[in-house]
mmCIF file of C-alpha atoms and ligand atoms in Angstrom:
data_model
loop_
_atom_site.group_PDB
_atom_site.id
_atom_site.type_symbol
_atom_site.label_atom_id
_atom_site.label_comp_id
_atom_site.label_asym_id
_atom_site.label_seq_id
_atom_site.Cartn_x
_atom_site.Cartn_y
_atom_site.Cartn_z
ATOM 1 C CA MET X 20 -165.268 -70.287 -136.537
ATOM 2 C CA THR X 21 -166.898 -70.802 -139.911
ATOM 3 C CA GLY X 22 -163.679 -72.373 -141.239
ATOM 4 C CA ARG X 23 -163.609 -74.869 -138.380
ATOM 5 C CA ARG X 24 -167.253 -75.634 -138.796
ATOM 6 C CA SER X 25 -166.945 -76.256 -142.484
ATOM 7 C CA LEU X 26 -163.873 -78.468 -141.865
ATOM 8 C CA ALA X 27 -165.894 -80.520 -139.378
ATOM 9 C CA ALA X 28 -168.840 -80.587 -141.775
ATOM 10 C CA GLY X 29 -166.515 -81.708 -144.573
ATOM 11 C CA ALA X 30 -165.125 -84.524 -142.408
ATOM 12 C CA ARG X 31 -168.638 -85.630 -141.429
ATOM 13 C CA ALA X 32 -169.786 -85.577 -145.045
ATOM 14 C CA PHE X 33 -166.701 -87.588 -145.997
ATOM 15 C CA ALA X 34 -167.362 -90.204 -143.283
ATOM 16 C CA GLY X 35 -171.056 -90.629 -144.121
ATOM 17 C CA PRO X 36 -173.300 -92.359 -141.558
ATOM 18 C CA LEU X 37 -173.049 -91.430 -137.853
ATOM 19 C CA SER X 38 -171.297 -94.710 -136.907
ATOM 20 C CA ARG X 39 -168.518 -93.991 -139.426
ATOM 21 C CA GLN X 40 -168.287 -90.394 -138.256
ATOM 22 C CA LEU X 41 -167.581 -91.635 -134.722
ATOM 23 C CA ALA X 42 -165.073 -94.234 -136.036
ATOM 24 C CA LEU X 43 -163.314 -91.465 -137.963
ATOM 25 C CA GLY X 44 -163.123 -89.392 -134.745
ATOM 26 C CA ILE X 45 -161.519 -92.342 -132.931
ATOM 27 C CA ALA X 46 -159.075 -92.977 -135.787
ATOM 28 C CA VAL X 47 -158.094 -89.301 -135.690
ATOM 29 C CA VAL X 48 -157.187 -89.717 -131.984
ATOM 30 C CA VAL X 49 -155.637 -93.218 -132.117
ATOM 31 C CA ALA X 50 -153.505 -92.862 -135.277
ATOM 32 C CA PRO X 51 -151.293 -89.964 -134.062
ATOM 33 C CA VAL X 52 -150.857 -91.664 -130.667
ATOM 34 C CA LEU X 53 -149.772 -94.825 -132.451
ATOM 35 C CA ILE X 54 -147.373 -92.940 -134.717
ATOM 36 C CA ALA X 55 -146.014 -90.975 -131.752
ATOM 37 C CA LEU X 56 -145.438 -94.199 -129.813
ATOM 38 C CA LEU X 57 -143.648 -95.841 -132.717
ATOM 39 C CA VAL X 58 -141.462 -92.766 -133.223
ATOM 40 C CA ILE X 59 -140.693 -92.558 -129.475
ATOM 41 C CA GLY X 60 -139.964 -96.318 -129.404
ATOM 42 C CA TYR X 61 -137.629 -95.986 -132.377
ATOM 43 C CA LEU X 62 -135.824 -92.910 -131.005
ATOM 44 C CA MET X 63 -135.456 -94.321 -127.485
ATOM 45 C CA VAL X 64 -134.284 -97.595 -128.955
ATOM 46 C CA VAL X 65 -136.787 -99.607 -126.991
ATOM 47 C CA SER X 66 -136.696 -103.309 -127.727
ATOM 48 C CA ASP X 67 -138.828 -104.481 -130.654
ATOM 49 C CA HIS X 68 -140.799 -106.620 -128.312
ATOM 50 C CA ALA X 69 -141.731 -103.715 -126.011
ATOM 51 C CA ALA X 70 -142.573 -101.457 -128.990
ATOM 52 C CA LEU X 71 -144.794 -104.157 -130.463
ATOM 53 C CA LEU X 72 -146.566 -104.666 -127.125
ATOM 54 C CA VAL X 73 -147.280 -100.947 -126.718
ATOM 55 C CA ALA X 74 -148.477 -100.751 -130.342
ATOM 56 C CA ALA X 75 -150.743 -103.765 -129.807
ATOM 57 C CA ILE X 76 -152.228 -102.133 -126.663
ATOM 58 C CA VAL X 77 -152.891 -98.902 -128.537
ATOM 59 C CA VAL X 78 -154.465 -100.731 -131.501
ATOM 60 C CA GLY X 79 -156.558 -102.855 -129.102
ATOM 61 C CA ALA X 80 -157.744 -99.736 -127.309
ATOM 62 C CA GLY X 81 -158.608 -98.204 -130.701
ATOM 63 C CA VAL X 82 -160.629 -101.276 -131.701
ATOM 64 C CA LEU X 83 -162.463 -101.297 -128.367
ATOM 65 C CA ALA X 84 -163.211 -97.577 -128.736
ATOM 66 C CA ALA X 85 -164.480 -98.188 -132.285
ATOM 67 C CA LEU X 86 -166.772 -100.970 -131.036
ATOM 68 C CA ALA X 87 -168.107 -98.745 -128.245
ATOM 69 C CA ALA X 88 -168.628 -95.949 -130.785
ATOM 70 C CA ARG X 89 -170.567 -98.352 -132.978
ATOM 71 C CA VAL X 90 -172.905 -99.295 -130.127
ATOM 72 C CA VAL X 91 -173.461 -95.641 -129.172
ATOM 73 C CA ALA X 92 -173.906 -94.670 -132.824
ATOM 74 C CA ARG X 93 -176.585 -97.356 -133.283
ATOM 75 C CA SER X 94 -178.540 -96.030 -130.326
ATOM 76 C CA ILE X 95 -178.238 -92.464 -131.649
ATOM 77 C CA VAL X 96 -179.294 -93.615 -135.105
ATOM 78 C CA ARG X 97 -182.343 -95.390 -133.650
ATOM 79 C CA ASP X 98 -183.389 -92.144 -131.887
ATOM 80 C CA VAL X 99 -182.816 -90.089 -135.029
ATOM 81 C CA ARG X 100 -184.863 -92.579 -137.043
ATOM 82 C CA SER X 101 -187.734 -92.572 -134.583
ATOM 83 C CA ILE X 102 -187.814 -88.734 -134.763
ATOM 84 C CA ARG X 103 -187.687 -88.891 -138.568
ATOM 85 C CA ASP X 104 -190.430 -91.565 -138.726
ATOM 86 C CA GLY X 105 -192.622 -89.560 -136.339
ATOM 87 C CA LEU X 106 -192.255 -86.377 -138.383
ATOM 88 C CA GLU X 107 -192.921 -88.261 -141.616
ATOM 89 C CA ALA X 108 -196.113 -89.651 -140.063
ATOM 90 C CA VAL X 109 -197.152 -86.074 -139.162
ATOM 91 C CA GLY X 110 -196.408 -85.082 -142.761
ATOM 92 C CA ARG X 111 -198.775 -87.824 -143.943
ATOM 93 C CA GLY X 112 -201.523 -86.298 -141.825
ATOM 94 C CA GLU X 113 -201.317 -88.486 -138.713
ATOM 95 C CA ARG X 114 -201.741 -86.492 -135.488
ATOM 96 C CA ASP X 115 -201.829 -89.280 -132.928
ATOM 97 C CA VAL X 116 -198.032 -89.441 -132.893
ATOM 98 C CA ALA X 117 -195.775 -89.588 -129.823
ATOM 99 C CA ILE X 118 -192.085 -89.729 -130.631
ATOM 100 C CA GLU X 119 -190.009 -91.698 -128.116
ATOM 101 C CA THR X 120 -186.235 -91.745 -127.770
ATOM 102 C CA GLU X 121 -183.995 -94.153 -125.834
ATOM 103 C CA VAL X 122 -182.162 -91.391 -123.999
ATOM 104 C CA GLY X 123 -183.255 -87.999 -122.671
ATOM 105 C CA ASP X 124 -180.261 -86.145 -124.175
ATOM 106 C CA GLU X 125 -180.408 -83.431 -126.859
ATOM 107 C CA LEU X 126 -182.181 -85.901 -129.147
ATOM 108 C CA GLY X 127 -184.676 -86.547 -126.360
ATOM 109 C CA GLU X 128 -185.192 -82.766 -126.113
ATOM 110 C CA LEU X 129 -185.656 -82.595 -129.866
ATOM 111 C CA ALA X 130 -188.276 -85.355 -129.675
ATOM 112 C CA ALA X 131 -190.053 -83.560 -126.803
ATOM 113 C CA ALA X 132 -190.104 -80.311 -128.814
ATOM 114 C CA ALA X 133 -191.471 -82.195 -131.831
ATOM 115 C CA ASN X 134 -194.145 -83.853 -129.657
ATOM 116 C CA ALA X 135 -195.186 -80.459 -128.272
ATOM 117 C CA MET X 136 -195.378 -79.069 -131.792
ATOM 118 C CA ILE X 137 -197.489 -82.028 -132.973
ATOM 119 C CA ALA X 138 -199.869 -81.627 -130.008
ATOM 120 C CA GLN X 139 -200.258 -77.900 -130.722
ATOM 121 C CA LEU X 140 -200.847 -78.587 -134.407
ATOM 122 C CA ALA X 141 -203.507 -81.162 -133.535
ATOM 123 C CA ALA X 142 -205.206 -78.744 -131.106
ATOM 124 C CA GLU X 143 -205.207 -75.922 -133.662
ATOM 125 C CA GLU X 144 -206.606 -78.213 -136.343
ATOM 126 C CA ALA X 145 -209.322 -79.472 -134.009
ATOM 127 C CA ALA X 146 -210.288 -75.872 -133.126
ATOM 128 C CA ARG X 147 -210.329 -74.949 -136.816
ATOM 129 C CA ASP X 148 -212.488 -77.979 -137.683
ATOM 130 C CA LEU X 149 -214.859 -77.022 -134.900
ATOM 131 C CA SER X 150 -215.163 -73.434 -136.076
ATOM 132 C CA ASP X 151 -215.604 -74.602 -139.700
ATOM 133 C CA ALA X 152 -218.393 -76.901 -138.555
ATOM 134 C CA ALA X 153 -219.930 -74.078 -136.494
ATOM 135 C CA ARG X 154 -219.813 -71.770 -139.518
ATOM 136 C CA ARG X 155 -221.471 -74.408 -141.708
ATOM 137 C CA ASP X 156 -224.158 -74.956 -139.072
ATOM 138 C CA LEU X 157 -224.679 -71.208 -138.851
ATOM 139 C CA VAL X 158 -225.123 -70.847 -142.608
ATOM 140 C CA ALA X 159 -227.518 -73.825 -142.619
ATOM 141 C CA ALA X 160 -229.481 -72.369 -139.702
ATOM 142 C CA VAL X 161 -229.658 -68.890 -141.274
ATOM 143 C CA SER X 162 -230.747 -70.331 -144.632
ATOM 144 C CA HIS X 163 -233.402 -72.420 -142.926
ATOM 145 C CA ASP X 164 -234.675 -69.549 -140.812
ATOM 146 C CA LEU X 165 -234.850 -67.287 -143.857
ATOM 147 C CA ARG X 166 -236.301 -69.867 -146.218
ATOM 148 C CA THR X 167 -239.232 -70.942 -144.048
ATOM 149 C CA PRO X 168 -240.909 -67.524 -143.679
ATOM 150 C CA ILE X 169 -240.019 -66.559 -147.247
ATOM 151 C CA THR X 170 -241.781 -69.667 -148.559
ATOM 152 C CA SER X 171 -244.858 -68.802 -146.493
ATOM 153 C CA LEU X 172 -244.675 -65.190 -147.679
ATOM 154 C CA ARG X 173 -244.523 -66.314 -151.307
ATOM 155 C CA LEU X 174 -247.549 -68.602 -150.935
ATOM 156 C CA LEU X 175 -249.545 -65.957 -149.083
ATOM 157 C CA ALA X 176 -248.611 -63.276 -151.641
ATOM 158 C CA GLU X 177 -249.614 -65.576 -154.522
ATOM 159 C CA ALA X 178 -252.968 -66.312 -152.911
ATOM 160 C CA VAL X 179 -253.648 -62.604 -152.379
ATOM 161 C CA GLN X 180 -252.450 -61.743 -155.884
ATOM 162 C CA ASP X 181 -254.587 -64.434 -157.593
ATOM 163 C CA GLY X 182 -257.697 -63.005 -155.980
ATOM 164 C CA ILE X 183 -258.908 -66.510 -155.089
ATOM 165 C CA VAL X 184 -259.575 -65.562 -151.461
ATOM 166 C CA ASP X 185 -262.386 -63.458 -150.024
ATOM 167 C CA GLY X 186 -261.879 -60.125 -148.262
ATOM 168 C CA VAL X 187 -261.680 -61.540 -144.713
ATOM 169 C CA THR X 188 -259.154 -64.261 -145.637
ATOM 170 C CA ARG X 189 -257.193 -61.696 -147.574
ATOM 171 C CA ARG X 190 -256.873 -59.518 -144.463
ATOM 172 C CA THR X 191 -255.826 -62.553 -142.401
ATOM 173 C CA TYR X 192 -253.196 -63.427 -144.996
ATOM 174 C CA LEU X 193 -251.873 -59.878 -145.054
ATOM 175 C CA GLN X 194 -251.646 -59.958 -141.261
ATOM 176 C CA ARG X 195 -249.723 -63.249 -141.406
ATOM 177 C CA MET X 196 -247.424 -61.750 -144.009
ATOM 178 C CA ASN X 197 -246.786 -58.888 -141.621
ATOM 179 C CA THR X 198 -245.922 -61.312 -138.803
ATOM 180 C CA HIS X 199 -243.445 -63.127 -141.061
ATOM 181 C CA ILE X 200 -241.891 -59.841 -142.163
ATOM 182 C CA GLU X 201 -241.485 -58.757 -138.519
ATOM 183 C CA ALA X 202 -239.883 -62.094 -137.601
ATOM 184 C CA LEU X 203 -237.540 -61.840 -140.593
ATOM 185 C CA SER X 204 -236.569 -58.308 -139.761
ATOM 186 C CA SER X 205 -235.874 -59.168 -136.114
ATOM 187 C CA LEU X 206 -233.815 -62.191 -137.251
ATOM 188 C CA ILE X 207 -231.776 -59.976 -139.567
ATOM 189 C CA ASP X 208 -231.341 -57.344 -136.813
ATOM 190 C CA ASP X 209 -230.097 -60.040 -134.392
ATOM 191 C CA LEU X 210 -227.729 -61.524 -136.963
ATOM 192 C CA PHE X 211 -226.378 -58.116 -137.863
ATOM 193 C CA GLU X 212 -225.883 -57.190 -134.207
ATOM 194 C CA LEU X 213 -224.217 -60.517 -133.473
ATOM 195 C CA SER X 214 -221.812 -60.377 -136.402
ATOM 196 C CA ARG X 215 -220.842 -56.791 -135.540
ATOM 197 C CA LEU X 216 -220.263 -57.677 -131.906
ATOM 198 C CA GLU X 217 -218.281 -60.795 -132.772
ATOM 199 C CA ALA X 218 -216.114 -58.719 -135.106
ATOM 200 C CA GLY X 219 -215.465 -56.371 -132.162
ATOM 201 C CA ASP X 220 -217.272 -53.492 -133.849
ATOM 202 C CA ILE X 221 -218.674 -51.609 -130.878
ATOM 203 C CA SER X 222 -219.615 -48.106 -131.756
ATOM 204 C CA TRP X 223 -222.113 -47.363 -129.003
ATOM 205 C CA SER X 224 -221.817 -44.575 -126.535
ATOM 206 C CA LEU X 225 -221.375 -45.641 -122.926
ATOM 207 C CA GLN X 226 -222.896 -43.739 -120.076
ATOM 208 C CA GLN X 227 -224.148 -44.052 -116.530
ATOM 209 C CA VAL X 228 -227.165 -46.328 -116.589
ATOM 210 C CA PRO X 229 -229.474 -46.184 -113.558
ATOM 211 C CA LEU X 230 -230.558 -49.830 -113.573
ATOM 212 C CA GLU X 231 -233.538 -49.240 -111.320
ATOM 213 C CA GLU X 232 -235.201 -47.125 -114.025
ATOM 214 C CA LEU X 233 -234.116 -49.325 -116.899
ATOM 215 C CA ILE X 234 -235.396 -52.492 -115.214
ATOM 216 C CA SER X 235 -238.740 -51.060 -114.122
ATOM 217 C CA GLU X 236 -239.294 -49.555 -117.578
ATOM 218 C CA THR X 237 -238.576 -52.878 -119.292
ATOM 219 C CA VAL X 238 -240.601 -54.911 -116.808
ATOM 220 C CA ASP X 239 -243.571 -52.533 -117.264
ATOM 221 C CA ALA X 240 -243.289 -52.797 -121.035
ATOM 222 C CA MET X 241 -243.423 -56.590 -120.878
ATOM 223 C CA ARG X 242 -246.043 -56.931 -118.162
ATOM 224 C CA VAL X 243 -248.928 -57.066 -120.654
ATOM 225 C CA GLU X 244 -247.353 -59.997 -122.511
ATOM 226 C CA ALA X 245 -246.595 -61.807 -119.232
ATOM 227 C CA GLU X 246 -250.018 -61.226 -117.707
ATOM 228 C CA ALA X 247 -251.705 -62.369 -120.894
ATOM 229 C CA LYS X 248 -250.085 -65.735 -120.099
ATOM 230 C CA GLY X 249 -251.028 -65.540 -116.426
ATOM 231 C CA VAL X 250 -247.432 -64.932 -115.339
ATOM 232 C CA ALA X 251 -246.575 -62.284 -112.742
ATOM 233 C CA VAL X 252 -243.459 -60.232 -113.309
ATOM 234 C CA ARG X 253 -241.772 -57.893 -110.815
ATOM 235 C CA ALA X 254 -238.508 -56.068 -110.215
ATOM 236 C CA GLU X 255 -236.345 -56.240 -107.063
ATOM 237 C CA VAL X 256 -233.563 -53.701 -107.233
ATOM 238 C CA ALA X 257 -231.214 -53.091 -104.297
ATOM 239 C CA ALA X 258 -231.666 -49.673 -102.701
ATOM 240 C CA ALA X 259 -229.282 -46.916 -103.837
ATOM 241 C CA LEU X 260 -227.686 -49.151 -106.474
ATOM 242 C CA THR X 261 -224.683 -47.613 -108.206
ATOM 243 C CA PRO X 262 -225.443 -46.949 -111.874
ATOM 244 C CA ALA X 263 -223.911 -49.384 -114.355
ATOM 245 C CA HIS X 264 -221.487 -48.234 -117.007
ATOM 246 C CA GLY X 265 -222.989 -49.163 -120.340
ATOM 247 C CA ASN X 266 -225.263 -48.469 -123.229
ATOM 248 C CA PRO X 267 -228.898 -48.271 -122.100
ATOM 249 C CA GLU X 268 -230.437 -49.472 -125.392
ATOM 250 C CA ARG X 269 -228.184 -52.584 -125.531
ATOM 251 C CA LEU X 270 -228.715 -53.373 -121.861
ATOM 252 C CA GLN X 271 -232.455 -53.029 -122.360
ATOM 253 C CA ARG X 272 -232.178 -55.460 -125.238
ATOM 254 C CA VAL X 273 -230.491 -57.999 -122.933
ATOM 255 C CA LEU X 274 -233.246 -57.557 -120.324
ATOM 256 C CA PHE X 275 -235.875 -57.825 -123.024
ATOM 257 C CA ASN X 276 -234.389 -61.073 -124.394
ATOM 258 C CA LEU X 277 -234.127 -62.638 -120.923
ATOM 259 C CA ILE X 278 -237.625 -61.613 -119.831
ATOM 260 C CA GLN X 279 -239.068 -62.758 -123.150
ATOM 261 C CA ASN X 280 -237.447 -66.170 -122.682
ATOM 262 C CA ALA X 281 -238.779 -66.331 -119.125
ATOM 263 C CA ILE X 282 -242.307 -65.500 -120.288
ATOM 264 C CA ARG X 283 -242.062 -68.055 -123.093
ATOM 265 C CA HIS X 284 -240.979 -70.852 -120.763
ATOM 266 C CA THR X 285 -243.111 -70.121 -117.694
ATOM 267 C CA PRO X 286 -246.594 -71.636 -117.520
ATOM 268 C CA ALA X 287 -249.646 -69.790 -116.116
ATOM 269 C CA ASP X 288 -249.513 -68.915 -112.377
ATOM 270 C CA GLY X 289 -245.732 -68.788 -112.518
ATOM 271 C CA SER X 290 -243.674 -65.717 -111.726
ATOM 272 C CA ILE X 291 -240.652 -63.827 -113.011
ATOM 273 C CA VAL X 292 -238.364 -61.677 -110.868
ATOM 274 C CA VAL X 293 -235.744 -59.305 -112.235
ATOM 275 C CA ARG X 294 -233.088 -58.542 -109.600
ATOM 276 C CA ALA X 295 -230.134 -56.177 -109.537
ATOM 277 C CA GLU X 296 -227.607 -55.931 -106.713
ATOM 278 C CA PRO X 297 -224.003 -54.941 -106.111
ATOM 279 C CA VAL X 298 -221.534 -57.850 -105.869
ATOM 280 C CA SER X 299 -218.033 -56.704 -104.858
ATOM 281 C CA ASP X 300 -217.108 -53.970 -107.349
ATOM 282 C CA ARG X 301 -219.644 -54.987 -109.995
ATOM 283 C CA ILE X 302 -223.377 -55.066 -110.439
ATOM 284 C CA GLU X 303 -225.184 -58.332 -111.040
ATOM 285 C CA VAL X 304 -228.552 -58.530 -112.728
ATOM 286 C CA GLU X 305 -230.684 -61.659 -112.774
ATOM 287 C CA VAL X 306 -233.868 -62.795 -114.455
ATOM 288 C CA ALA X 307 -235.352 -65.716 -112.530
ATOM 289 C CA ASP X 308 -238.481 -67.610 -113.480
ATOM 290 C CA THR X 309 -240.474 -70.508 -112.107
ATOM 291 C CA GLY X 310 -240.821 -72.146 -115.514
ATOM 292 C CA ASN X 311 -239.784 -75.513 -116.896
ATOM 293 C CA GLY X 312 -236.049 -74.811 -116.581
ATOM 294 C CA ILE X 313 -233.244 -75.789 -118.915
ATOM 295 C CA ALA X 314 -232.239 -79.453 -119.266
ATOM 296 C CA ALA X 315 -228.801 -80.284 -117.793
ATOM 297 C CA ASP X 316 -227.438 -81.386 -121.171
ATOM 298 C CA GLU X 317 -228.491 -78.090 -122.771
ATOM 299 C CA ARG X 318 -227.081 -75.710 -120.171
ATOM 300 C CA ASP X 319 -223.696 -75.448 -121.904
ATOM 301 C CA ARG X 320 -225.217 -74.718 -125.292
ATOM 302 C CA VAL X 321 -227.986 -72.175 -124.709
ATOM 303 C CA PHE X 322 -225.659 -69.213 -125.311
ATOM 304 C CA GLU X 323 -224.676 -70.539 -128.757
ATOM 305 C CA ALA X 324 -226.191 -68.823 -131.785
ATOM 306 C CA PHE X 325 -229.195 -70.708 -133.207
ATOM 307 C CA PHE X 326 -229.342 -73.153 -130.342
ATOM 308 C CA ARG X 327 -232.953 -73.901 -129.483
ATOM 309 C CA GLY X 328 -233.604 -76.218 -126.633
ATOM 310 C CA GLY X 329 -236.371 -78.680 -125.872
ATOM 311 C CA ASP X 330 -238.397 -80.468 -128.500
ATOM 312 C CA GLY X 331 -240.232 -78.630 -131.247
ATOM 313 C CA ALA X 332 -243.625 -79.083 -129.646
ATOM 314 C CA ALA X 333 -242.578 -77.642 -126.285
ATOM 315 C CA ARG X 334 -240.725 -74.786 -127.923
ATOM 316 C CA GLY X 335 -243.755 -73.049 -129.295
ATOM 317 C CA PRO X 336 -243.746 -70.450 -132.013
ATOM 318 C CA GLY X 337 -240.976 -68.014 -132.893
ATOM 319 C CA GLY X 338 -237.466 -68.016 -131.564
ATOM 320 C CA ALA X 339 -234.478 -68.258 -133.860
ATOM 321 C CA GLY X 340 -232.219 -69.227 -130.960
ATOM 322 C CA LEU X 341 -230.351 -65.924 -131.075
ATOM 323 C CA GLY X 342 -231.616 -64.121 -127.969
ATOM 324 C CA LEU X 343 -229.074 -65.501 -125.509
ATOM 325 C CA ALA X 344 -226.205 -65.366 -128.038
ATOM 326 C CA VAL X 345 -226.917 -61.666 -128.668
ATOM 327 C CA SER X 346 -227.271 -61.060 -124.917
ATOM 328 C CA ARG X 347 -223.948 -62.726 -124.216
ATOM 329 C CA ALA X 348 -222.189 -60.719 -126.946
ATOM 330 C CA ILE X 349 -223.636 -57.463 -125.544
ATOM 331 C CA VAL X 350 -222.730 -58.288 -121.931
ATOM 332 C CA GLU X 351 -219.201 -59.337 -122.902
ATOM 333 C CA ALA X 352 -218.743 -56.172 -124.960
ATOM 334 C CA HIS X 353 -219.489 -54.304 -121.706
ATOM 335 C CA GLY X 354 -216.700 -56.257 -119.996
ATOM 336 C CA GLY X 355 -219.188 -58.452 -118.134
ATOM 337 C CA THR X 356 -220.128 -62.120 -118.111
ATOM 338 C CA ILE X 357 -223.430 -63.967 -118.351
ATOM 339 C CA TRP X 358 -224.191 -67.413 -116.980
ATOM 340 C CA LEU X 359 -226.892 -69.770 -115.747
ATOM 341 C CA GLU X 360 -227.128 -69.802 -111.980
ATOM 342 C CA ASP X 361 -227.973 -73.098 -110.275
ATOM 343 C CA THR X 362 -231.546 -73.304 -109.123
ATOM 344 C CA SER X 363 -233.917 -75.972 -107.895
ATOM 345 C CA GLN X 364 -236.831 -74.588 -109.891
ATOM 346 C CA GLY X 365 -237.133 -72.745 -113.198
ATOM 347 C CA THR X 366 -234.245 -70.814 -114.695
ATOM 348 C CA ARG X 367 -231.944 -68.080 -113.374
ATOM 349 C CA VAL X 368 -229.929 -66.199 -115.968
ATOM 350 C CA ARG X 369 -227.455 -63.806 -114.337
ATOM 351 C CA PHE X 370 -225.015 -61.280 -115.752
ATOM 352 C CA SER X 371 -222.460 -58.920 -114.333
ATOM 353 C CA LEU X 372 -221.700 -55.372 -115.415
ATOM 354 C CA PRO X 373 -219.058 -52.854 -114.446
ATOM 355 C CA ALA X 374 -220.288 -50.181 -112.067
ATOM 356 C CA THR X 375 -219.677 -46.525 -112.990
ATOM 357 C CA GLU X 376 -216.617 -46.120 -110.766
ATOM 358 C CA ARG X 377 -214.687 -48.680 -112.759
ATOM 359 C CA LEU X 378 -214.563 -47.461 -116.333
ATOM 360 C CA SER X 379 -211.184 -48.906 -117.259
ATOM 361 C CA GLY X 380 -212.227 -52.411 -118.449
ATOM 362 C CA ALA X 381 -215.180 -51.294 -120.521
ATOM 363 C CA PRO X 382 -215.105 -50.310 -124.181
ATOM 364 C CA ARG X 383 -215.650 -46.672 -125.034
HETATM 365 N N1 LIG Y 414 -236.004 -68.928 -119.130
HETATM 366 C C1 LIG Y 414 -235.834 -70.056 -119.821
HETATM 367 N N2 LIG Y 414 -236.437 -71.203 -119.427
HETATM 368 C C2 LIG Y 414 -236.260 -72.360 -120.120
HETATM 369 N N3 LIG Y 414 -235.501 -72.461 -121.218
HETATM 370 C C3 LIG Y 414 -234.868 -71.357 -121.661
HETATM 371 C C4 LIG Y 414 -235.001 -70.106 -120.977
HETATM 372 N N4 LIG Y 414 -234.233 -69.192 -121.628
HETATM 373 C C5 LIG Y 414 -233.678 -69.846 -122.671
HETATM 374 N N5 LIG Y 414 -234.065 -71.134 -122.707
HETATM 375 C C6 LIG Y 414 -233.623 -72.161 -123.652
HETATM 376 O O1 LIG Y 414 -232.491 -71.670 -124.350
HETATM 377 C C7 LIG Y 414 -232.723 -71.675 -125.756
HETATM 378 C C8 LIG Y 414 -231.992 -70.509 -126.383
HETATM 379 O O2 LIG Y 414 -232.564 -69.293 -125.974
HETATM 380 P P1 LIG Y 414 -232.482 -68.049 -126.930
HETATM 381 O O3 LIG Y 414 -233.095 -66.894 -126.259
HETATM 382 O O4 LIG Y 414 -231.075 -67.898 -127.391
HETATM 383 O O5 LIG Y 414 -233.316 -68.506 -128.209
HETATM 384 P P2 LIG Y 414 -234.885 -68.540 -128.409
HETATM 385 O O6 LIG Y 414 -235.574 -67.875 -127.270
HETATM 386 O O7 LIG Y 414 -235.240 -69.938 -128.725
HETATM 387 O O8 LIG Y 414 -235.033 -67.660 -129.733
HETATM 388 P P3 LIG Y 414 -234.941 -66.050 -129.861
HETATM 389 O O9 LIG Y 414 -234.419 -65.552 -128.560
HETATM 390 O O10 LIG Y 414 -234.009 -65.840 -131.000
HETATM 391 O O11 LIG Y 414 -236.300 -65.571 -130.116
HETATM 392 C C9 LIG Y 414 -234.225 -71.611 -125.885
HETATM 393 O O12 LIG Y 414 -234.639 -72.173 -127.114
HETATM 394 C C10 LIG Y 414 -234.684 -72.434 -124.682
HETATM 395 O O13 LIG Y 414 -234.638 -73.802 -124.974
HETATM 396 MG MG1 LIG Y 415 -234.940 -65.963 -126.664
#
């Protein structure tokens, strides 16, 4: 097998370009036929005229075959060249390349495979560029969110240290410093949580979580903040709801983030409802508010880390843009999903969780 292959390879190397390889193949067929005919003619003592005629026919057929081979070889060579040119273009960094061949034979299949490879390469590069850009944005956002309070802290600390402020101002400054430190520490907690979750590091214990208790506890804890803004908040939990399978502290954090957003974006006299109900074999929890809602062009982005919607003035104080990103990471780590439900007024953020009977999909 190898011997035959290397003989063929040797003959091809000897012939050179494809058109000559085909001509060589034809010569290999025609020459012995011609010799055989001449020998037969000689042995059978056919007239010179007849022998010459047969020889001329054989030579003519050989020439015709060589011409046909040349035409076919040119077409093959054109296809090979277009594949080579396409791949060279990819090598130079072009990605908008579609290799075309004249015929859908093996060369056509080769071109199709190359086109598929180029498309995959382009898609992978685009995804990598996107994630590089996202990482750069993240670093810029983290630096900004750390730098701003640290600058304020430095100025406040200098003022207190220099003793240029009276006792009352000093206390106010210390209080402001405390607020900045709390914001920084919650930013760092969120970032830490998010990076651990994104790395798949989930070391929490999972247990049966009676959502009725968890929701009413969280709603009660946030009622003061809501009522201070003139916003009513209540829970509506389906009767005899199956407990969820999850980590109560993380789930409370999700509820806290969603209710905090709702309070932040709901004007006085508005209301917030936290619902929980079974939906097929899962449990769905929703925080709905009657606030200013989320703009259509921002709906796809609110779950991204550091995304803050609206304009600065409407946004109000605080908010690193991590609450929904952390909530999504927590819900997904539970094997659930979180999304924005359509609504004519305000915002409805809904998430699903596995119920206790179905432990298989959830992390342990
Ligand atoms: N209930 C809501 N009503 C209107 N807009 C909302 C609501 N919840 C979230 N958003 C929009 O989604 C953005 C992202 O929310 P997210 O909770 O991730 O960040 P944040 O609340 O701005 O900051 P953080 O949660 O880190 O304090 C918000 O800035 C806001 O524009
Ligand atoms: Mg938030």
